[in-house]
Short mmCIF file of C-alpha atoms and ligand atoms in Angstrom, two decimals:
data_model
loop_
_atom_site.label_atom_id
_atom_site.label_comp_id
_atom_site.label_asym_id
_atom_site.label_seq_id
_atom_site.Cartn_x
_atom_site.Cartn_y
_atom_site.Cartn_z
CA MET A 12 177.05 38.96 77.73
CA LYS A 13 175.46 36.40 75.41
CA ILE A 14 171.78 34.84 76.31
CA PRO A 15 172.46 31.44 74.93
CA LYS A 16 169.66 29.82 73.35
CA LEU A 17 166.78 27.92 75.40
CA LYS A 18 165.93 25.19 73.56
CA LEU A 19 162.59 23.93 72.78
CA TYR A 20 161.41 21.85 75.35
CA THR A 21 162.56 24.30 77.63
CA LYS A 22 160.26 26.77 76.25
CA ILE A 23 157.72 25.07 76.38
CA LEU A 24 158.08 24.15 80.50
CA VAL A 25 158.88 28.04 80.39
CA GLY A 26 155.31 28.67 79.38
CA LEU A 27 153.80 26.06 81.11
CA ILE A 28 155.05 27.85 84.68
CA LEU A 29 154.14 30.60 83.24
CA GLY A 30 150.17 29.65 82.76
CA VAL A 31 149.87 28.40 85.86
CA VAL A 32 151.20 30.88 87.66
CA VAL A 33 148.97 33.79 85.85
CA GLY A 34 146.49 30.73 86.13
CA ILE A 35 146.13 31.59 89.21
CA LEU A 36 146.29 35.28 89.59
CA LEU A 37 143.72 35.88 86.88
CA GLY A 38 141.01 33.12 87.67
CA PRO A 39 138.39 32.72 85.39
CA LYS A 40 139.52 35.84 83.46
CA ALA A 41 142.13 33.97 82.46
CA ALA A 42 140.17 32.92 79.23
CA VAL A 43 140.85 36.49 77.71
CA ILE A 44 143.63 34.92 76.39
CA LYS A 45 142.67 31.15 75.69
CA PRO A 46 141.75 32.56 71.68
CA ILE A 47 146.00 32.42 71.41
CA GLY A 48 146.18 28.81 73.12
CA THR A 49 143.64 28.03 70.21
CA ALA A 50 145.11 29.48 67.77
CA PHE A 51 147.69 26.83 68.90
CA ILE A 52 145.96 23.29 68.90
CA ARG A 53 143.66 25.08 65.39
CA LEU A 54 147.64 25.33 63.82
CA ILE A 55 148.45 21.80 64.79
CA THR A 56 145.65 19.70 64.48
CA LEU A 57 145.59 21.53 60.26
CA ILE A 58 149.14 19.00 59.74
CA VAL A 59 147.38 16.29 60.97
CA VAL A 60 145.25 14.85 57.54
CA PRO A 61 147.57 15.56 55.39
CA LEU A 62 150.87 14.55 56.99
CA VAL A 63 149.47 11.51 57.84
CA PHE A 64 148.28 10.71 54.68
CA ALA A 65 150.87 11.76 53.14
CA SER A 66 153.31 10.09 54.73
CA LEU A 67 152.11 6.72 55.50
CA LEU A 68 150.78 6.88 51.58
CA VAL A 69 154.83 7.24 50.91
CA GLY A 70 155.88 5.36 53.70
CA THR A 71 154.00 1.89 52.83
CA ALA A 72 155.76 2.35 48.87
CA SER A 73 158.90 2.36 50.19
CA LEU A 74 158.27 -0.80 51.69
CA GLY A 75 157.73 -2.46 48.60
CA ASP A 76 156.97 -5.83 50.94
CA ILE A 77 153.45 -6.32 51.87
CA ARG A 78 154.39 -8.94 54.31
CA LYS A 79 156.21 -6.13 56.65
CA LEU A 80 152.83 -4.44 56.34
CA GLY A 81 151.01 -7.53 57.97
CA ARG A 82 154.48 -8.50 60.33
CA MET A 83 154.38 -4.58 61.51
CA GLY A 84 150.79 -4.84 62.18
CA MET A 85 150.43 -7.87 64.18
CA LYS A 86 153.50 -6.33 66.67
CA THR A 87 151.72 -3.05 66.65
CA ILE A 88 148.01 -4.43 68.05
CA THR A 89 149.75 -6.99 70.19
CA TYR A 90 150.84 -4.47 71.82
CA TYR A 91 148.61 -2.05 72.48
CA LEU A 92 146.13 -3.87 73.47
CA THR A 93 148.89 -5.82 76.24
CA THR A 94 149.62 -2.61 77.44
CA THR A 95 146.86 -1.62 77.19
CA ALA A 96 144.96 -4.60 79.67
CA LEU A 97 148.05 -4.10 81.34
CA ALA A 98 147.58 -0.30 82.22
CA ILE A 99 143.39 -0.90 83.92
CA THR A 100 144.77 -3.17 85.48
CA ILE A 101 147.37 -0.83 87.26
CA GLY A 102 145.19 1.27 87.63
CA LEU A 103 142.13 -1.47 89.31
CA LEU A 104 144.41 -2.42 91.76
CA LEU A 105 146.10 1.30 93.10
CA ALA A 106 142.18 1.68 93.69
CA ASN A 107 141.61 -1.64 95.15
CA ILE A 108 144.23 -0.80 97.35
CA ILE A 109 143.78 2.59 98.15
CA ARG A 110 139.44 2.40 97.82
CA PRO A 111 139.67 6.68 97.01
CA GLY A 112 136.32 6.17 97.41
CA SER A 113 135.62 4.90 100.53
CA ARG A 114 135.40 8.39 102.63
CA LEU A 115 134.28 10.69 100.24
CA PRO A 116 131.73 12.49 102.06
CA ASP A 117 127.85 12.51 101.82
CA GLU A 118 127.59 16.82 101.23
CA VAL A 119 130.29 16.30 98.99
CA LYS A 120 128.85 13.35 97.27
CA THR A 121 125.16 15.53 96.76
CA ASN A 122 126.64 18.51 95.20
CA LEU A 123 128.25 16.15 92.77
CA LEU A 124 125.98 14.89 91.38
CA GLN A 125 124.13 17.68 91.32
CA ASN A 126 126.37 20.33 90.31
CA TYR A 127 127.49 18.16 87.38
CA GLY A 128 124.73 16.01 86.64
CA GLY A 129 123.90 17.66 83.37
CA VAL A 130 127.31 17.38 82.00
CA ALA A 131 126.62 13.84 83.25
CA LEU A 132 124.01 13.11 80.49
CA GLU A 133 125.53 14.90 77.91
CA LYS A 134 128.10 12.51 78.39
CA ILE A 135 125.42 9.07 78.89
CA GLN A 136 123.67 10.33 75.60
CA GLN A 137 127.04 10.09 73.93
CA ALA A 138 128.21 7.28 74.40
CA GLU A 139 124.73 5.50 73.94
CA GLU A 140 125.40 6.26 70.75
CA THR A 141 128.13 5.10 70.10
CA PRO A 142 128.07 1.67 67.27
CA GLY A 143 128.80 -2.01 68.24
CA VAL A 144 132.43 -3.73 67.82
CA ILE A 145 131.52 -5.33 64.47
CA ASP A 146 130.81 -1.43 63.49
CA VAL A 147 133.28 -0.52 64.54
CA LEU A 148 135.22 -2.46 62.93
CA LEU A 149 133.18 -1.72 59.37
CA ASP A 150 133.67 1.60 59.86
CA ILE A 151 137.04 0.81 59.33
CA ILE A 152 136.79 0.42 55.50
CA PRO A 153 135.89 3.48 53.61
CA THR A 154 132.82 4.10 51.34
CA ASN A 155 133.92 7.50 50.61
CA PRO A 156 138.30 8.57 51.36
CA VAL A 157 137.52 11.86 50.00
CA ASN A 158 134.44 11.68 53.45
CA SER A 159 137.47 10.29 55.48
CA LEU A 160 139.56 13.54 55.18
CA ASN A 161 136.99 15.52 54.81
CA THR A 162 135.99 14.20 59.01
CA ALA A 163 139.15 14.04 60.29
CA ASN A 164 138.12 9.39 60.32
CA MET A 165 141.74 8.26 61.17
CA LEU A 166 140.90 4.76 60.99
CA GLN A 167 139.27 4.55 57.17
CA ILE A 168 142.37 7.42 56.63
CA ILE A 169 145.64 4.81 57.55
CA PHE A 170 143.50 1.71 55.53
CA PHE A 171 142.87 3.90 52.52
CA ALA A 172 146.85 5.10 52.63
CA VAL A 173 147.88 2.27 52.90
CA LEU A 174 146.14 0.02 50.00
CA LEU A 175 147.04 3.69 47.74
CA GLY A 176 150.05 2.84 48.49
CA ILE A 177 150.45 -1.16 47.97
CA ALA A 178 148.45 -0.01 44.77
CA LEU A 179 151.28 1.69 43.35
CA THR A 180 153.72 0.30 43.88
CA MET A 181 151.31 -2.74 42.28
CA ILE A 182 151.11 -0.93 38.94
CA PRO A 183 154.04 0.23 36.06
CA SER A 184 156.52 2.57 37.69
CA HIS A 185 155.74 5.21 35.27
CA ARG A 186 152.88 5.97 36.34
CA ALA A 187 153.54 5.99 40.03
CA ARG A 188 156.42 7.02 40.00
CA SER A 189 154.70 11.47 40.23
CA VAL A 190 151.74 10.76 42.28
CA LEU A 191 155.33 9.26 45.02
CA ALA A 192 156.97 12.37 43.71
CA PHE A 193 153.29 14.47 44.79
CA PHE A 194 153.49 13.09 48.11
CA GLU A 195 156.18 13.01 49.31
CA GLY A 196 156.54 16.66 48.17
CA ILE A 197 153.27 18.10 51.07
CA ASN A 198 155.52 15.21 53.72
CA ASP A 199 158.65 17.88 53.13
CA ALA A 200 155.74 20.61 53.71
CA MET A 201 154.20 19.58 56.12
CA ILE A 202 157.00 18.07 58.23
CA GLN A 203 158.25 22.45 57.77
CA ILE A 204 154.40 23.91 58.93
CA VAL A 205 155.20 21.74 62.29
CA HIS A 206 158.66 22.94 62.29
CA ILE A 207 157.54 26.72 61.79
CA VAL A 208 154.31 25.82 64.61
CA MET A 209 156.24 24.56 67.13
CA LYS A 210 158.47 28.12 66.78
CA LEU A 211 154.32 29.23 68.23
CA ALA A 212 155.11 25.70 71.09
CA PRO A 213 155.91 28.27 74.05
CA TYR A 214 152.97 30.83 73.39
CA GLY A 215 149.94 28.24 72.76
CA VAL A 216 150.80 26.11 75.59
CA PHE A 217 151.17 29.39 77.87
CA ALA A 218 147.71 30.32 76.98
CA LEU A 219 146.29 26.87 77.55
CA ILE A 220 147.23 26.43 80.70
CA ALA A 221 146.41 29.81 82.06
CA ALA A 222 142.44 29.46 81.25
CA ILE A 223 141.80 25.80 82.43
CA VAL A 224 144.46 26.96 85.20
CA GLY A 225 142.25 30.10 85.57
CA GLU A 226 138.73 28.31 85.03
CA PHE A 227 138.96 24.96 86.97
CA GLY A 228 141.27 25.93 90.13
CA ALA A 229 142.78 23.77 92.97
CA GLY A 230 139.79 23.24 94.33
CA ILE A 231 138.35 20.70 93.07
CA LEU A 232 141.56 18.61 92.42
CA LEU A 233 141.34 18.42 96.60
CA THR A 234 137.51 17.77 96.65
CA LEU A 235 139.10 14.65 94.95
CA ALA A 236 142.04 14.63 95.74
CA ARG A 237 142.00 10.88 96.27
CA TYR A 238 140.60 9.48 92.90
CA SER A 239 143.32 12.57 91.70
CA ILE A 240 145.93 11.10 93.05
CA VAL A 241 145.31 7.25 92.25
CA VAL A 242 145.09 8.39 88.71
CA ILE A 243 148.31 10.42 88.72
CA ILE A 244 149.63 7.37 90.53
CA GLY A 245 148.81 5.10 88.11
CA LEU A 246 149.27 7.01 85.20
CA ILE A 247 153.12 7.98 86.56
CA LEU A 248 153.55 3.62 87.33
CA HIS A 249 153.64 2.68 83.97
CA THR A 250 154.78 5.99 82.06
CA CYS A 251 157.79 5.32 84.40
CA LEU A 252 158.10 1.48 84.87
CA THR A 253 156.02 -0.05 81.76
CA TYR A 254 157.61 2.13 78.30
CA PRO A 255 161.19 2.30 79.83
CA ALA A 256 160.73 -1.33 80.85
CA ALA A 257 159.37 -2.37 77.25
CA VAL A 258 162.32 -0.12 75.36
CA GLY A 259 164.61 -1.63 77.33
CA LEU A 260 164.14 -5.57 76.99
CA LEU A 261 162.28 -4.96 73.54
CA ALA A 262 164.42 -2.12 71.44
CA LYS A 263 167.31 -1.61 73.67
CA MET A 264 167.49 1.41 74.05
CA ASN A 265 168.25 3.81 76.83
CA PRO A 266 164.93 4.86 78.90
CA LEU A 267 166.43 8.14 79.03
CA THR A 268 167.23 9.24 75.47
CA PHE A 269 163.52 7.87 74.95
CA PHE A 270 162.94 10.57 77.16
CA ARG A 271 164.36 12.71 76.14
CA GLY A 272 163.03 12.57 72.23
CA ILE A 273 159.76 12.28 73.08
CA ARG A 274 159.49 15.02 75.88
CA PRO A 275 158.83 18.18 73.44
CA ALA A 276 154.76 15.83 72.67
CA GLN A 277 154.25 15.10 76.28
CA LEU A 278 154.22 18.31 76.85
CA ILE A 279 152.67 19.12 73.79
CA ALA A 280 150.23 15.99 74.93
CA PHE A 281 149.83 17.72 78.67
CA SER A 282 148.48 20.76 77.22
CA THR A 283 146.29 20.10 74.24
CA SER A 284 144.48 17.35 75.66
CA SER A 285 144.20 15.96 72.44
CA SER A 286 146.86 12.47 70.98
CA SER A 287 145.40 13.66 67.92
CA ALA A 288 146.49 16.71 67.71
CA THR A 289 149.64 15.81 69.70
CA LEU A 290 151.14 13.75 66.94
CA PRO A 291 152.75 15.85 64.20
CA VAL A 292 155.15 16.47 66.81
CA THR A 293 155.05 12.72 68.26
CA MET A 294 155.90 11.81 64.34
CA GLU A 295 158.90 14.32 64.59
CA CYS A 296 160.07 13.55 68.08
CA SER A 297 159.84 9.32 67.27
CA ILE A 298 161.66 10.07 63.61
CA GLU A 299 164.15 13.56 64.32
CA ASN A 300 164.56 12.04 68.03
CA LEU A 301 164.40 8.73 68.66
CA ASN A 302 165.38 7.93 64.97
CA VAL A 303 162.59 5.04 63.45
CA PRO A 304 161.57 5.48 60.43
CA ASN A 305 159.57 7.19 58.67
CA ASP A 306 157.35 4.92 56.92
CA VAL A 307 157.14 2.80 60.74
CA ALA A 308 156.42 5.53 62.23
CA SER A 309 153.75 6.81 60.06
CA PHE A 310 152.22 3.63 60.21
CA VAL A 311 152.61 2.84 64.23
CA LEU A 312 151.66 6.48 65.70
CA PRO A 313 148.76 7.28 63.77
CA LEU A 314 147.31 3.69 64.71
CA GLY A 315 148.20 3.99 68.36
CA ALA A 316 146.96 8.25 67.98
CA THR A 317 143.30 6.09 67.27
CA ILE A 318 143.46 3.10 68.37
CA ASN A 319 145.74 2.49 71.73
CA MET A 320 145.30 5.22 75.14
CA ASP A 321 146.85 3.00 77.77
CA GLY A 322 146.29 6.36 80.05
CA THR A 323 142.57 6.25 79.57
CA ALA A 324 141.55 2.94 79.76
CA LEU A 325 143.96 3.25 83.71
CA TYR A 326 141.73 5.93 84.65
CA GLN A 327 138.61 4.15 83.37
CA GLY A 328 139.88 1.44 86.01
CA VAL A 329 139.83 4.08 88.92
CA ALA A 330 137.19 5.58 88.08
CA ALA A 331 135.17 2.70 87.37
CA VAL A 332 136.39 1.92 91.41
CA PHE A 333 135.40 4.11 92.71
CA ILE A 334 132.00 5.20 91.38
CA SER A 335 130.84 1.60 92.55
CA GLU A 336 132.55 3.00 96.06
CA VAL A 337 131.16 6.01 96.31
CA TYR A 338 127.49 3.71 95.43
CA GLY A 339 127.93 1.77 98.61
CA MET A 340 128.93 -1.49 95.70
CA HIS A 341 131.51 -4.35 95.63
CA LEU A 342 132.89 -5.29 92.51
CA THR A 343 133.39 -8.51 91.62
CA LEU A 344 137.18 -9.89 90.32
CA GLY A 345 134.78 -10.75 87.41
CA ASN A 346 133.30 -7.39 86.87
CA GLN A 347 137.10 -6.60 86.79
CA LEU A 348 138.24 -8.33 84.09
CA MET A 349 134.79 -7.17 82.89
CA ILE A 350 136.21 -3.36 83.41
CA VAL A 351 139.70 -5.18 81.45
CA LEU A 352 137.40 -6.60 78.10
CA THR A 353 135.86 -3.29 77.51
CA ALA A 354 137.80 0.09 78.27
CA THR A 355 140.88 -2.07 76.27
CA LEU A 356 137.81 -2.47 73.38
CA ALA A 357 136.47 1.18 74.13
CA SER A 358 139.72 2.86 74.05
CA ILE A 359 140.13 1.56 70.62
CA GLY A 360 137.07 2.94 68.71
CA ALA A 361 137.75 6.60 70.22
CA ALA A 362 139.60 9.72 69.03
CA GLY A 363 142.16 10.90 70.45
CA VAL A 364 140.69 13.88 71.62
CA PRO A 365 140.12 15.78 74.85
CA GLY A 366 137.15 14.68 76.99
CA VAL A 367 136.90 10.97 74.89
CA GLY A 368 137.98 9.10 77.72
CA MET A 369 134.66 9.76 80.14
CA ILE A 370 132.46 9.72 77.57
CA THR A 371 133.72 5.68 76.91
CA LEU A 372 133.86 4.91 80.67
CA ALA A 373 129.90 5.67 80.14
CA LEU A 374 130.04 2.05 78.34
CA VAL A 375 132.50 0.73 80.79
CA LEU A 376 130.16 1.84 83.61
CA LYS A 377 126.84 0.52 81.87
CA THR A 378 128.47 -3.32 80.76
CA ILE A 379 128.96 -4.00 85.31
CA GLY A 380 125.55 -2.20 85.87
CA VAL A 381 127.16 1.04 87.91
CA PRO A 382 124.79 3.54 88.09
CA LEU A 383 125.77 5.78 84.94
CA GLU A 384 125.21 9.68 86.66
CA GLY A 385 127.85 8.36 88.96
CA ILE A 386 130.57 10.35 86.48
CA ALA A 387 128.84 13.60 87.58
CA LEU A 388 131.36 12.76 90.54
CA ILE A 389 134.38 12.71 88.68
CA LEU A 390 133.55 16.07 85.82
CA GLY A 391 135.52 18.63 87.78
CA VAL A 392 138.53 17.45 87.96
CA ASP A 393 138.32 15.80 84.18
CA ARG A 394 140.00 18.30 82.57
CA ILE A 395 142.89 18.18 84.44
CA LEU A 396 143.48 13.78 84.53
CA ASP A 397 142.64 14.11 80.57
CA MET A 398 146.64 16.50 80.27
CA CYS A 399 147.76 13.38 82.01
CA ARG A 400 146.38 10.57 81.04
CA THR A 401 146.91 11.66 76.75
CA VAL A 402 150.37 12.18 78.29
CA THR A 403 150.79 8.89 78.69
CA ASN A 404 148.34 7.93 75.89
CA ILE A 405 151.59 9.46 73.35
CA SER A 406 154.25 7.86 75.81
CA GLY A 407 152.28 4.86 75.08
CA ASP A 408 152.39 5.26 71.02
CA SER A 409 156.32 6.66 70.45
CA SER A 410 157.33 3.53 72.48
CA ALA A 411 155.17 0.88 70.80
CA ALA A 412 157.35 3.28 67.36
CA VAL A 413 161.52 2.44 68.97
CA ILE A 414 159.85 -1.14 69.60
CA VAL A 415 158.58 -2.44 66.16
CA ALA A 416 161.56 0.29 64.36
CA ALA A 417 164.39 -2.17 66.14
CA THR A 418 162.60 -5.63 66.59
CA GLU A 419 162.46 -4.47 62.01
CA GLY A 420 165.90 -3.89 63.06
CA GLU A 421 165.29 -0.11 61.06
CA LEU A 422 166.55 1.59 64.30
CA GLY A 423 168.39 4.62 62.89
CA THR A 424 171.33 6.75 64.76
CA SER A 425 170.24 9.79 65.89
CA ARG A 426 169.45 13.16 64.54
CA SER A 427 167.60 16.21 66.69
CA PHE A 428 164.63 17.90 66.48
CA ASP A 429 164.82 21.04 68.40
CA TYR A 430 164.31 24.25 66.77
CA GLY A 431 165.89 26.27 69.45
N1 LIG B 507 142.72 13.45 75.67
C1 LIG B 507 143.05 11.80 75.07
C2 LIG B 507 143.24 11.84 73.78
O1 LIG B 507 143.24 12.51 72.75
C3 LIG B 507 141.67 10.90 75.62
C4 LIG B 507 140.90 10.72 76.54
O2 LIG B 507 141.18 10.48 77.85
O3 LIG B 507 139.67 11.55 76.86
O4 LIG B 507 144.56 11.26 74.30
#
């Protein structure tokens, strides 16, 4: 009998489930297989800089129209800011209704503050080093683009690639041709590397999940059950209502097609907790499965991996209410509006890497005067919630790519990204 070939998505899912089982069985010992997962993360991360640079450069040069770029930029940023503000509002509403912090026993509070106080302090220090809004904006302009590539500074890379792409359309075509051909080659090769690396995804996901489940276990989730549940419900609501509604209404795309298309990227986001590391897969899924053209995907998605973090913003709303409740503080409507504003802005400057939401949370808490050491209360569950919010983050990015492509009249016909 011929064994049917499993699809990539199914294989990754099997890896994930086996990872949970092995993590539970082995406990902290599961850390021995973590290097396999780390190798996988490194392999996909290695593609990010050359892929984003080459595809955005080629994409911009092929647009041949600077106005179109400006229009796409406006649409993308408006959509990102609107959905982020909506996400925090959902988080705040749920937290105000369910009030997750109202029943946390005192001894649990003391224990958590003791156990995680040190790490919380590190996060607070990191947050203090975060520059202000003007500096963040100025920092988008690189003074040395080679350095930007070197340090994987995504906004600077985007800026330089777009500028270079535009300049290439303005010089004589016989001079631009060889540069473009070179980067087209790099782009194709990077996509090929994504295909190769994704064959390893089920093993990478297995190892990552086993190590995380082994390290954290389910116990801490129970301690902070109400808080974790509120965050997870919020993320599910935002992911399963806001995005389908947006792609359905604005792009006339069947939401099921949308979700089916981005499934592999969602699983990788869940396992790696990093929208930046997931970026090559998000781009592939959007281009191959959702028929977003390369120029749109290579512009909207890298931008999203850096500036659009709906899941992170939503969780910050819940966390702020939770922490202030535990400290017996009441957040006024003004405070809550301030959370919407700061969490939206904070998500712009932060790169999509694991745990960054925790650092920007310190900024949010600071603006509304909630004790920063309260972060220690939620650190224990942060990794697990980070996995969930990263799924929302990349789903939001993908929905933007679909919507921008559709409103530009460029959503094509289906190919398929499944390496079987
Ligand atoms: N890990 C998230 C991401 O990469 C950011 C965060 O919420 O910490 O999208």
